[in-house]
Amino acid sequence: MTDRTTSERVAVDQTAEELTLREVARELDDAGLCPLPVKEDGSKAPDVRSWTPYKTTRSTPEEHDRWFGDGRRTGIGAVMGGVSGNVELIEFEGRAIVEGLLDEVTELAENSGLGELWQAVTTGWADQSPSGGVHFKVVVDGRPAAGNQKLASRPAREDEYTDQERQRLREKPNSKIVRVLIETRGEGGFVVIAPSHGAVHPSGKPYVRISGGPSTMPVLGPEDLDAVYALCRAVDALPQEEKAKTAPRPKRELPPGAVRPGDDFEAKADWPEIIGDDFDPIFTRGQVTYWRRKGKSRGISATTGYAKDRDRLYVFSTSTAFEAETPYDKFAAYTLLTQGATTLSAFKQAAGELRRRGYGSEPTRRRLTVVSSQFSDGSSALDPDIAPDETEDQGARLRVAGQRPELDITNEAEAIEGILAVMAAEQLPGLYKRSSGPCWVFTDDQGNPLVKQLGTDNLRAYLAEYVLTYAVVPDPITQGLKEERALVMPKTCGTILGRRDWPLMPLRGIVTAPVVRPDGTIVQAVGYDRLTGLYMHPKVPLRRLQADVTEESVERAKKVVLGQMLADFPFVADSDRAQYLGALLSPIIRHYVPGPTPLLVITGTSQGSGKTLLMDAFGYIYGLAVTQWPENDAELRKAVTAKLWDCGDPVIAMDNLPNGHVIKSPILSSLATSATWSDRLLGSTSSVTIPNDRLWVLTGNNLSTGGDNARRTLWVRLDPNCPNPDQRDNFTVGDLRQWLEENASTVVAALVTMVRGWLAAGGKTITTRMGDYSRWASTVAGILDYLDVPGWLANRDAATATMDDETLEWAAFLTAWYSTPELNARTVTTKELLGLKDAVPRLQNGDAPSPKQLGHWLKARQGRYFENLKISLVYDTHRKQNLWRVEKYEGGR
C-alpha cells in the first residue's frame, strides 16, 4: 500500500454536511473523480440523459455549475473506475454492520498482519448510507479497476423474504434467496456521495461522511487490494457447492461396516498433515482456522472449518495449486496435491494409494456363479487317420483355455483395458486381425472358408460367447455388492474397433491344403499357423504325410495326377498339360514363392471340350470361388475387390467368357502383376489393401488376348478334334467329377508329395524368363523338370503370337507397309498409310480409322516390335507434323 503525501492530505475545515453540493463537486473534481447529479426518486441513479459517456470522460466544471449552481439539487454521486482515477468502492451493507461483519473483518485484519492496511482503508474516506451501511473508497494502483463484485453474502432468512421472493419460491422451491453483505463498485459503477439527502434515498435520510475525504483516499497496489478482498471473502456465509472437478462422483450406498478409503481419510486426517507443506495456520476463531500460504508475510490465503455442513478448504489466493474460491474436502485436497488433478481417474488413483496405506475397508462380495464348459475348437473331431503327425514342429500354438476368462466391465475404461489384455493373453480363440481390424474365419453353407471383418455387434456377440463379463452392482439382500452378468456395451466395442492396432495374431491368408512355408517346411496342421500367419482350413480331409518322400511315392503321385486325373483331357500339346499342372501346384508353393502369378486362361475349340471340368478340379481340391464375367472394367474391379476381401478360396474363376472374346482389360493387367490390391469397399467410404495371393482362372471358347494381357497369361488349350465332344466316354477314371469327390484327399496328398519330393531333392530351379513372373516360372520349371513333365512354357511365344489378335493385326499391317516399296523407303503420313486398305487396323465396328485416329495408334506403339518390324516417329520441323517409318530388326546392329 502507498499513502498520499502529507501535503496532499488537506485538513477538512468543514464537515461534508456543511459543504454545498457545488463545493463537493469541486472537491471531487480536484481529486480527479467524475461527479454527477443523482435522481431524487430513491433509485440512486445518475440524473443525466445518459451517463454512458461519463464512464470514459469526466464531467466539466461548467457542467457542475449548471447542475449544482442553483442549490436546488439534493444528491451528488461519482462514477467509479478509470474515469475517476481508478477508484473502487468497498461497501458494507447495513445488515452487515448490524451483524458485526465490519468488526469481524477488522479482527481478521489485525490477526493476519493487515491491521495497518485495513486502518488506512477504513479511515481514508468513508461515508455512511441512510441504511447504516459504510462505503470505503480506495485508489487502485498498478492495474485497471475491476468490475463490480460480491465479496460476501448469506442466505436470506424467511422473515426477510419479500412478496416477490415468496412467490418465486412457490414457483421454484429450489430457488436460492440471497442477501449481499459486502460488495464492490468498480469500472462502470456509480455511488452516491455525502452529503446527499432528501428524496435521493427511499428513507429520506442523508448520507454522512464519517472519515476523510476524496483527497485522503489510500492508494492500494494489486497485492494489497487482493488481501483486503480476501479479508472480506473470509466472512462469506453463502454455502458453496463443490464443483464436479473437485468432488468425487456421487457415491453408492455401502453395506454396514464398509468404508471407502476417501471417507475414512476424511474422518481421520487433519488439515496440517494435508496442506502443511503449502500453508501455515495463522489463528483459529471458533471452528474456523485461517491459513496463509508459505512465503507470504501477511494476509489470509485460505480458511478451513467455515462451512457448517462439512469441513472444507476454501482458498482465496490464486498463487497455489488450488483453484481460488473453490471448496475442497480433505480427500479432494489430498487428491489434488498427490495426483496433480481432481479428475475421476485421479480420485481413483488417490483412493488406491489410501487403501494401500490402510484406509477404508471392503465388504465381502458375492461372486457370480456360473457353470463353465471345456472349450473345444473342434479339432478333436478330426479323423486321427488323416490328422497331421503329432511330432511335427508347428511352433507355438494358441492356448486352449480350460474356462472362459472373467472380466469386470463396471467401469468402461477398465473394461477396454481388460478386453485388450485378454486379447494379448491369447484367450480369444478364432479371433485375428487384419489391417482394418479384428476378424474371424467361418464357413458358408457349402463349407467354403470366409473372413468376416467384425463390426460392433459382431465383437459384442463374440465377447458374450468367449468372455464371462460382469458388472459389480448393489446387492439388496446382503446390502453389499454382487457380480451380475452383463454384456459389453456397444460403444465400448466401437471404441475397441476404432483403435489403430489390436493385440491379436495377424491373419495373412487362408489356405485349404498343405502349403510350403518360406523356409521350406510344410504347413499341415488345421487352424492358425503362427510362423506364417496363415489359417489352415482344408477343403477335404488331409491324409497323413509320410515322414520321408521316396521315389516310389513320387511315382504314385504322378500316376494319380497325370495318369488318372488328367489322362483323358484333349490338351493341344504337352505344354498345355505342363502349364495346367504348374497352375495346379501353384496354391501349394504360393507362400514359398511370393509375388504375382499370371492369369490362367483355359480355352477350347468348342463346348464340351473339358475347360469347365479343369476349372472345377481346383474346386474339388482347394476350393473355388466363381464369379460371372462383368460387363465393364468398373464392375470387374468391384467383383475382384469383393472376392479378395471376403472369400478364403485360393482359386477364383470367371467362367464361360463370351465365345471368341478378346481379353483386353487394364484391371486384369493390374491384378496379374500386383502383390496387393487396393480399392474402396462397396457401400463404404473406407479403402482397403488386401494381399493378392489367389490364382485367377478364366475359361471360354476361342479366347484371345489384347494389349498387355498377352504377356500376363498362362494358356491351357483344349481341342477334342471331334464332333459332339460332350458325348465322349471310356475315360480312364470314368466320371471325373465323381472320382474327384471320392479321391480329392488323395489328389491333394499327391500334389503335396510332388512338391515335397522336389524340396527333398534340393529344390532346384531352372531360370525361366517371364517378366514379373520369372521367379514363379523358374520354380515351377524346376518342379516339372524333377517330375519329368515336358513342355513348360514351350508354346509361350507361339501362343502370344497366335492368340493375341491385336499383335497379329499390327504385325500384318507393318508387313504390308514394309513390303510396299513406295512406302518402305521413306517417311510417310498417316493419310498415305490409309492407302493400305486391306491391311490397316480397323475400329471395333470394322470401319477404317481417320488419319488423326491412326496417328494416335501409331504414336502409342512407336518403338514396339511386331515380329521383327517396329514403328519409328520422325517429326517434320518444316511442315510441323509427325511422319512415320517402318524399320526392320537386323539383329546385332
PDB file of C-alpha atoms in Angstrom, residues 810-811 813-815 818 858 861-873 884-890:
ATOM      1  CA  TRP A 810      -0.472 -54.969 -86.334  1.00  0.00           C
ATOM      2  CA  ALA A 811       2.164 -57.449 -87.495  1.00  0.00           C
ATOM      3  CA  PHE A 813      -0.145 -54.145 -91.156  1.00  0.00           C
ATOM      4  CA  LEU A 814       3.590 -53.478 -90.668  1.00  0.00           C
ATOM      5  CA  THR A 815       4.465 -56.335 -93.032  1.00  0.00           C
ATOM      6  CA  TYR A 818       7.335 -52.759 -95.290  1.00  0.00           C
ATOM      7  CA  LEU A 858       0.945 -45.240 -84.255  1.00  0.00           C
ATOM      8  CA  ARG A 861       3.012 -48.155 -80.476  1.00  0.00           C
ATOM      9  CA  GLN A 862       6.173 -46.362 -81.615  1.00  0.00           C
ATOM     10  CA  GLY A 863       9.360 -48.305 -80.825  1.00  0.00           C
ATOM     11  CA  ARG A 864       7.457 -51.557 -80.226  1.00  0.00           C
ATOM     12  CA  TYR A 865       8.310 -54.609 -82.332  1.00  0.00           C
ATOM     13  CA  PHE A 866       5.631 -56.633 -84.019  1.00  0.00           C
ATOM     14  CA  GLU A 867       7.555 -59.739 -85.049  1.00  0.00           C
ATOM     15  CA  ASN A 868      10.732 -58.115 -86.467  1.00  0.00           C
ATOM     16  CA  LEU A 869       9.246 -54.778 -87.527  1.00  0.00           C
ATOM     17  CA  LYS A 870       8.808 -51.615 -85.498  1.00  0.00           C
ATOM     18  CA  ILE A 871       7.302 -48.149 -85.923  1.00  0.00           C
ATOM     19  CA  SER A 872       9.501 -45.032 -85.730  1.00  0.00           C
ATOM     20  CA  LEU A 873       8.284 -41.444 -85.426  1.00  0.00           C
ATOM     21  CA  TRP A 884       6.295 -42.357 -89.777  1.00  0.00           C
ATOM     22  CA  ARG A 885       8.800 -45.018 -90.875  1.00  0.00           C
ATOM     23  CA  VAL A 886       8.775 -48.806 -90.566  1.00  0.00           C
ATOM     24  CA  GLU A 887      12.119 -50.392 -89.650  1.00  0.00           C
ATOM     25  CA  LYS A 888      13.290 -53.986 -89.651  1.00  0.00           C
ATOM     26  CA  TYR A 889      15.339 -55.504 -86.844  1.00  0.00           C
ATOM     27  CA  GLU A 890      18.687 -56.596 -88.250  1.00  0.00           C
TER      28      GLU A 890
END
